[in-house]
Short mmCIF file of C-alpha atoms in Angstrom, two decimals:
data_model
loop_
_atom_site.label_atom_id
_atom_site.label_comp_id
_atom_site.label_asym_id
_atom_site.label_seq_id
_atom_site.Cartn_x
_atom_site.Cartn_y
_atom_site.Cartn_z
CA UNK G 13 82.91 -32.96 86.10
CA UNK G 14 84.27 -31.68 82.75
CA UNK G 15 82.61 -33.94 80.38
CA UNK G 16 83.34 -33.45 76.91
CA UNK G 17 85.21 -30.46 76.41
CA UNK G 18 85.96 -28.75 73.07
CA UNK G 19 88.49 -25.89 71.84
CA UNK G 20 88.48 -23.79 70.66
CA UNK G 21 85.13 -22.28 71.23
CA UNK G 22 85.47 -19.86 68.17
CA UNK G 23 87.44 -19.92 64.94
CA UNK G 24 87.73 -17.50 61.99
CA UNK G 25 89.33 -19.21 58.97
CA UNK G 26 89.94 -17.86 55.26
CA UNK G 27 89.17 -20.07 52.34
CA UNK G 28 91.82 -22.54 51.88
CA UNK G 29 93.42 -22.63 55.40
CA UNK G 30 93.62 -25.91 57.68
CA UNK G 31 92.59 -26.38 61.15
CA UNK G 32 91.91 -29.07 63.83
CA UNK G 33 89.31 -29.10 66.21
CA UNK G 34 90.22 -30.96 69.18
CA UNK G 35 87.75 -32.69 71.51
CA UNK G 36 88.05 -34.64 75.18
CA UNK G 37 86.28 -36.56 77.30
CA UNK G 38 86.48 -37.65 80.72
CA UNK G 39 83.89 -40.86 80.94
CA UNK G 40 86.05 -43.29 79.76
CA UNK G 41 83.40 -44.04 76.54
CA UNK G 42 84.58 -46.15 73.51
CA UNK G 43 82.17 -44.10 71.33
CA UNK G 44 83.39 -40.43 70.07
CA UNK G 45 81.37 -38.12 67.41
CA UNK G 46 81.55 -35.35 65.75
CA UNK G 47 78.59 -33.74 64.32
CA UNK G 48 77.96 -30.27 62.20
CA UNK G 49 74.57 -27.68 62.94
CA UNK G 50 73.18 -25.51 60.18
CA UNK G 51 70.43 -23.56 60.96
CA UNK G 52 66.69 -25.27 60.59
CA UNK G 53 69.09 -28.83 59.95
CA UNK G 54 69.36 -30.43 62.66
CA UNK G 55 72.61 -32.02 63.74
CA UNK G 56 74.15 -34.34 61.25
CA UNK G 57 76.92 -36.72 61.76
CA UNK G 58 80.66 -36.65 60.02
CA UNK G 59 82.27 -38.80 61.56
CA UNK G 60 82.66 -41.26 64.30
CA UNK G 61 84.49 -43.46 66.04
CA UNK G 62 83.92 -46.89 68.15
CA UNK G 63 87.19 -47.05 69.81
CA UNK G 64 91.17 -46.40 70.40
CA UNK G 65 92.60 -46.20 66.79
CA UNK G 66 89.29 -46.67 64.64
CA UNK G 67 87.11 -44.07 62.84
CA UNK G 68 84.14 -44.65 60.49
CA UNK G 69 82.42 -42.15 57.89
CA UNK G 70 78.98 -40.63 58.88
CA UNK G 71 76.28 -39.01 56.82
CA UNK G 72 78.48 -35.63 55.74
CA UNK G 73 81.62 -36.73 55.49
CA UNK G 74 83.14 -34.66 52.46
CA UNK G 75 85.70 -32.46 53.27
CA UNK G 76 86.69 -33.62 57.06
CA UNK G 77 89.48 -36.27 58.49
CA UNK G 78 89.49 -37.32 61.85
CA UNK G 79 91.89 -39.57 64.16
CA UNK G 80 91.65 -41.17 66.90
CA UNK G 81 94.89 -41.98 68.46
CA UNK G 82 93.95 -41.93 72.54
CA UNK G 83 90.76 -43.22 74.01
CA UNK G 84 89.50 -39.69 75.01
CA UNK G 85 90.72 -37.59 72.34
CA UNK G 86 89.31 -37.28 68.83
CA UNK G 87 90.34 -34.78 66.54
CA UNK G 88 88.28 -32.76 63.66
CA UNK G 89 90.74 -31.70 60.86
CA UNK G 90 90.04 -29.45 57.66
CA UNK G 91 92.60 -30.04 55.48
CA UNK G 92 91.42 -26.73 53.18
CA UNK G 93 88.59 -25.27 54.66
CA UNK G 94 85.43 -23.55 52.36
CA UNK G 95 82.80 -21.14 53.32
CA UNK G 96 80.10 -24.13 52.74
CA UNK G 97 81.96 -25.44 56.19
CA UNK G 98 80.79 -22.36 58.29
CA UNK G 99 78.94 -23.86 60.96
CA UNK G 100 78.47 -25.30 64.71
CA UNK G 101 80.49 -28.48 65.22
CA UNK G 102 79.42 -30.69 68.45
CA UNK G 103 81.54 -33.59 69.48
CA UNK G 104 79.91 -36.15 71.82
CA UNK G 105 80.74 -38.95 73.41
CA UNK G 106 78.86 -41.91 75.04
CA UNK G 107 77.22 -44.95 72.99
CA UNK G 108 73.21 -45.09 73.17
CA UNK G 109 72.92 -42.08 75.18
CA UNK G 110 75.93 -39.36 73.91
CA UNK G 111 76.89 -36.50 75.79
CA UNK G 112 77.33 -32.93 73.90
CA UNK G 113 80.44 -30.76 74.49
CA UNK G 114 79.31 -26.83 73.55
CA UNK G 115 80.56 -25.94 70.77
CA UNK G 116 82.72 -24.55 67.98
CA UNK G 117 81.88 -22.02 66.34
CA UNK G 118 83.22 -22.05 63.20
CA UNK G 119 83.25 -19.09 59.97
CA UNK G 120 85.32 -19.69 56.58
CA UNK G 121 85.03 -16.42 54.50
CA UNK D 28 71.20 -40.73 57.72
CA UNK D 29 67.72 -41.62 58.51
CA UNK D 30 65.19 -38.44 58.47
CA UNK D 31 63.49 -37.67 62.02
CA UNK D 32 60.40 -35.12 60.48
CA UNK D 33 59.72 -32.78 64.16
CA UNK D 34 56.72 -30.90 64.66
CA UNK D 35 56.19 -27.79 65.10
CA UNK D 36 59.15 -26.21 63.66
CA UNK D 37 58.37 -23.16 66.68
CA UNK D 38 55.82 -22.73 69.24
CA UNK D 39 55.08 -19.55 71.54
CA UNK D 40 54.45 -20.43 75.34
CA UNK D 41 53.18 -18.71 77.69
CA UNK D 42 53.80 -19.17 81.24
CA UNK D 43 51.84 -22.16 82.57
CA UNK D 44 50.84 -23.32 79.44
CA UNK D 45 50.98 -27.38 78.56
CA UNK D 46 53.17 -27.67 74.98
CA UNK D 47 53.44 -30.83 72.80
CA UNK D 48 55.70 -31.46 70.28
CA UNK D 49 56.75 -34.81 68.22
CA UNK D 50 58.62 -36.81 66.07
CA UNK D 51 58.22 -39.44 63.49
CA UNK D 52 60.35 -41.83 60.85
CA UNK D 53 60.14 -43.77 58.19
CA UNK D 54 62.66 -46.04 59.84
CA UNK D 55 62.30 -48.13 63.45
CA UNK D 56 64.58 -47.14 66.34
CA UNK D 57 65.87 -48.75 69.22
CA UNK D 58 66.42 -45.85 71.61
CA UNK D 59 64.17 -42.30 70.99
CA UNK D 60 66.11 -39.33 72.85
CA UNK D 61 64.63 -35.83 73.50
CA UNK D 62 67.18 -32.88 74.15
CA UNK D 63 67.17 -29.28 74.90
CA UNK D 64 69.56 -26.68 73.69
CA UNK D 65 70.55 -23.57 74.98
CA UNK D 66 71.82 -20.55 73.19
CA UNK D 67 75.46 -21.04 72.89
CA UNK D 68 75.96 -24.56 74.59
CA UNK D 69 75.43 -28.18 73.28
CA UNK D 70 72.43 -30.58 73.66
CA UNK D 71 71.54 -31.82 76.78
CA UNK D 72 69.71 -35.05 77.37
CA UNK D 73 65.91 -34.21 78.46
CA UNK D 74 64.65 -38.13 78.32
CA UNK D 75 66.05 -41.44 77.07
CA UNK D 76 63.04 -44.01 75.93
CA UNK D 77 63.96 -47.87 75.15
CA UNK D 78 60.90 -49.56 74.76
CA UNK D 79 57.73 -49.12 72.18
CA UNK D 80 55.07 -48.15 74.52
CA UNK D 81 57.15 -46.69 77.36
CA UNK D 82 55.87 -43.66 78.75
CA UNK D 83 58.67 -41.81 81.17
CA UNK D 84 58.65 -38.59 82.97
CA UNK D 85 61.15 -36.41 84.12
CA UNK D 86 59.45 -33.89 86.19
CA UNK D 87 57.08 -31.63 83.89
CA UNK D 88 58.35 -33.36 80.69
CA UNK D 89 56.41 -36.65 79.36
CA UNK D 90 57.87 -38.32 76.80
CA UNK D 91 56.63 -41.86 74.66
CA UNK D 92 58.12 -44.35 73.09
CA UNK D 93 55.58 -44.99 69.66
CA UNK D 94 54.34 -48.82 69.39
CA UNK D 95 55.42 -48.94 65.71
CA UNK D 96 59.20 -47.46 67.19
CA UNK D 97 58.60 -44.98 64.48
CA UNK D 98 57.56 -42.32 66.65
CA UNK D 99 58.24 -40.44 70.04
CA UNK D 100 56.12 -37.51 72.15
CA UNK D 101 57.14 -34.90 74.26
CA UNK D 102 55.39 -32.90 76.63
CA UNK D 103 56.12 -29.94 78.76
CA UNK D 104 53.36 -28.96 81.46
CA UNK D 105 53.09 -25.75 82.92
CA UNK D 106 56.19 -24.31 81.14
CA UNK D 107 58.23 -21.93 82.42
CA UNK D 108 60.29 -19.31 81.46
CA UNK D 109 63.38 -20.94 81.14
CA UNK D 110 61.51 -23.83 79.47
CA UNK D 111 62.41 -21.67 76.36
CA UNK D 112 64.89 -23.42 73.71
CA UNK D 113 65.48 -26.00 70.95
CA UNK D 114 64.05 -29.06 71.76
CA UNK D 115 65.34 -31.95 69.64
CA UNK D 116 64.16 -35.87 68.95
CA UNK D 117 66.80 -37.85 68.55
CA UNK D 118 66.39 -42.07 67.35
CA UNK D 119 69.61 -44.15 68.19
CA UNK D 120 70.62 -47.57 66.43
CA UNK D 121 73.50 -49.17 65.85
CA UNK D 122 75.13 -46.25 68.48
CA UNK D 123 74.43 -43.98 65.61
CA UNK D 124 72.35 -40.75 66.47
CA UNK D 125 69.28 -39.34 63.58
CA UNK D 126 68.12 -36.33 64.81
CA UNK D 127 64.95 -34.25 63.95
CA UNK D 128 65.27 -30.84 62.86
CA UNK D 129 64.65 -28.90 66.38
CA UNK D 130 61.32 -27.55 67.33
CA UNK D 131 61.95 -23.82 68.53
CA UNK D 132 59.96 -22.21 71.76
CA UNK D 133 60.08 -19.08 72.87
CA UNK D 134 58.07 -16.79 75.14
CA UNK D 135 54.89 -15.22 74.03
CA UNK D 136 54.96 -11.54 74.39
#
């Protein structure tokens, strides 16, 4: 049972460089997230999405673009990344209940 | 997003103690979620609560459901070892996750 797998599990980026953080899932759920962990924060939503070809904005937006193009893929991107985007980014899946993937971990210096 | 305020931000166990921690909103919620994380992995559903008043267990964990649906309990009894992590409250509407900052237990020496 793979779940909701994420890659990669680490990333070093400098200031100014792009990336995409790619997540899957395997239970067939309409619902996809992606969330971001700072220390003492909590997790906090970017974005989201409720099905095949749709994404919505969350609470931290700023900075992020996702897509959503099949059912069990959505996709982080940074278009120009800054160090205020060093973090932990979860991606989850599911609807009421989510299930969590394990990680990125993620530095901009 | 809505703000979950968690309490205690960390506890110390020791082995066999009972530990309580909770949660509480300003705003009402349809779902309250607890989950643990590990070092290094992604949050992992502990208990799932749908209804104010419900009171659910899931071996030594006891979770509530608030009557206002502003509020939700946990507690671990005779914790373990390995009961040591970051235990968050999550409240769910509209398939949208709020979580609580984390409340942080580790082993007393």
């Amino acid at each position: 049972n793979a779940g909701v797998t994420q890659t990669p599990k680490f990333r070093v980026l400098k200031t100014g460089q792009s990336m995409t953080l790619l997540c899957a899932q395997d239970m067939n759920h309409e619902y996809m997230y992606w969330y971001r962990q700072d220390p003492g924060m909590g997790l906090r939503l970017i974005h989201y999405s409720v099905g095949e070809g749709t994404t919505a904005k969350g609470e931290v937006p700023d900075g992020y673009n996702v897509s959503r193009l099949k059912k069990q893929n959505f996709l982080l991107g940074l278009e120009s990344a800054a160090p205020s985007q060093t973090s932990v980014y979860f991606c989850a899946s599911g609807g009421v209940i989510q299930y969590f993937g394990a990680g990125t971990r993620l530095s901009v210096l | 997003g809505q703000q979950l305020n968690q309490s205690p931000q960390s506890m110390f166990i020791q082995e066999g103690e009972d530990v309580s921690m909770n949660c509480t909103s300003s705003s009402i919620f349809n779902t309250w979620l607890w989950y643990k994380q590990d070092p290094g992995e992604g949050p992992v559903l502990l208990i799932a609560l749908y209804k104010a008043g419900e009171l659910t267990s899931n071996g030594r964990l006891t979770a509530q459901f608030g009557i206002t649906r502003k509020d939700s309990f946990l507690n671990i009894s005779a914790s373990i070892p390995s009961d040591v992590g970051i235990y968050f409250c999550a409240g769910q509407g509209d398939y949208k996750l709020s979580f609580g900052a984390g409340t942080t237990v580790t082993v007393r020496a």
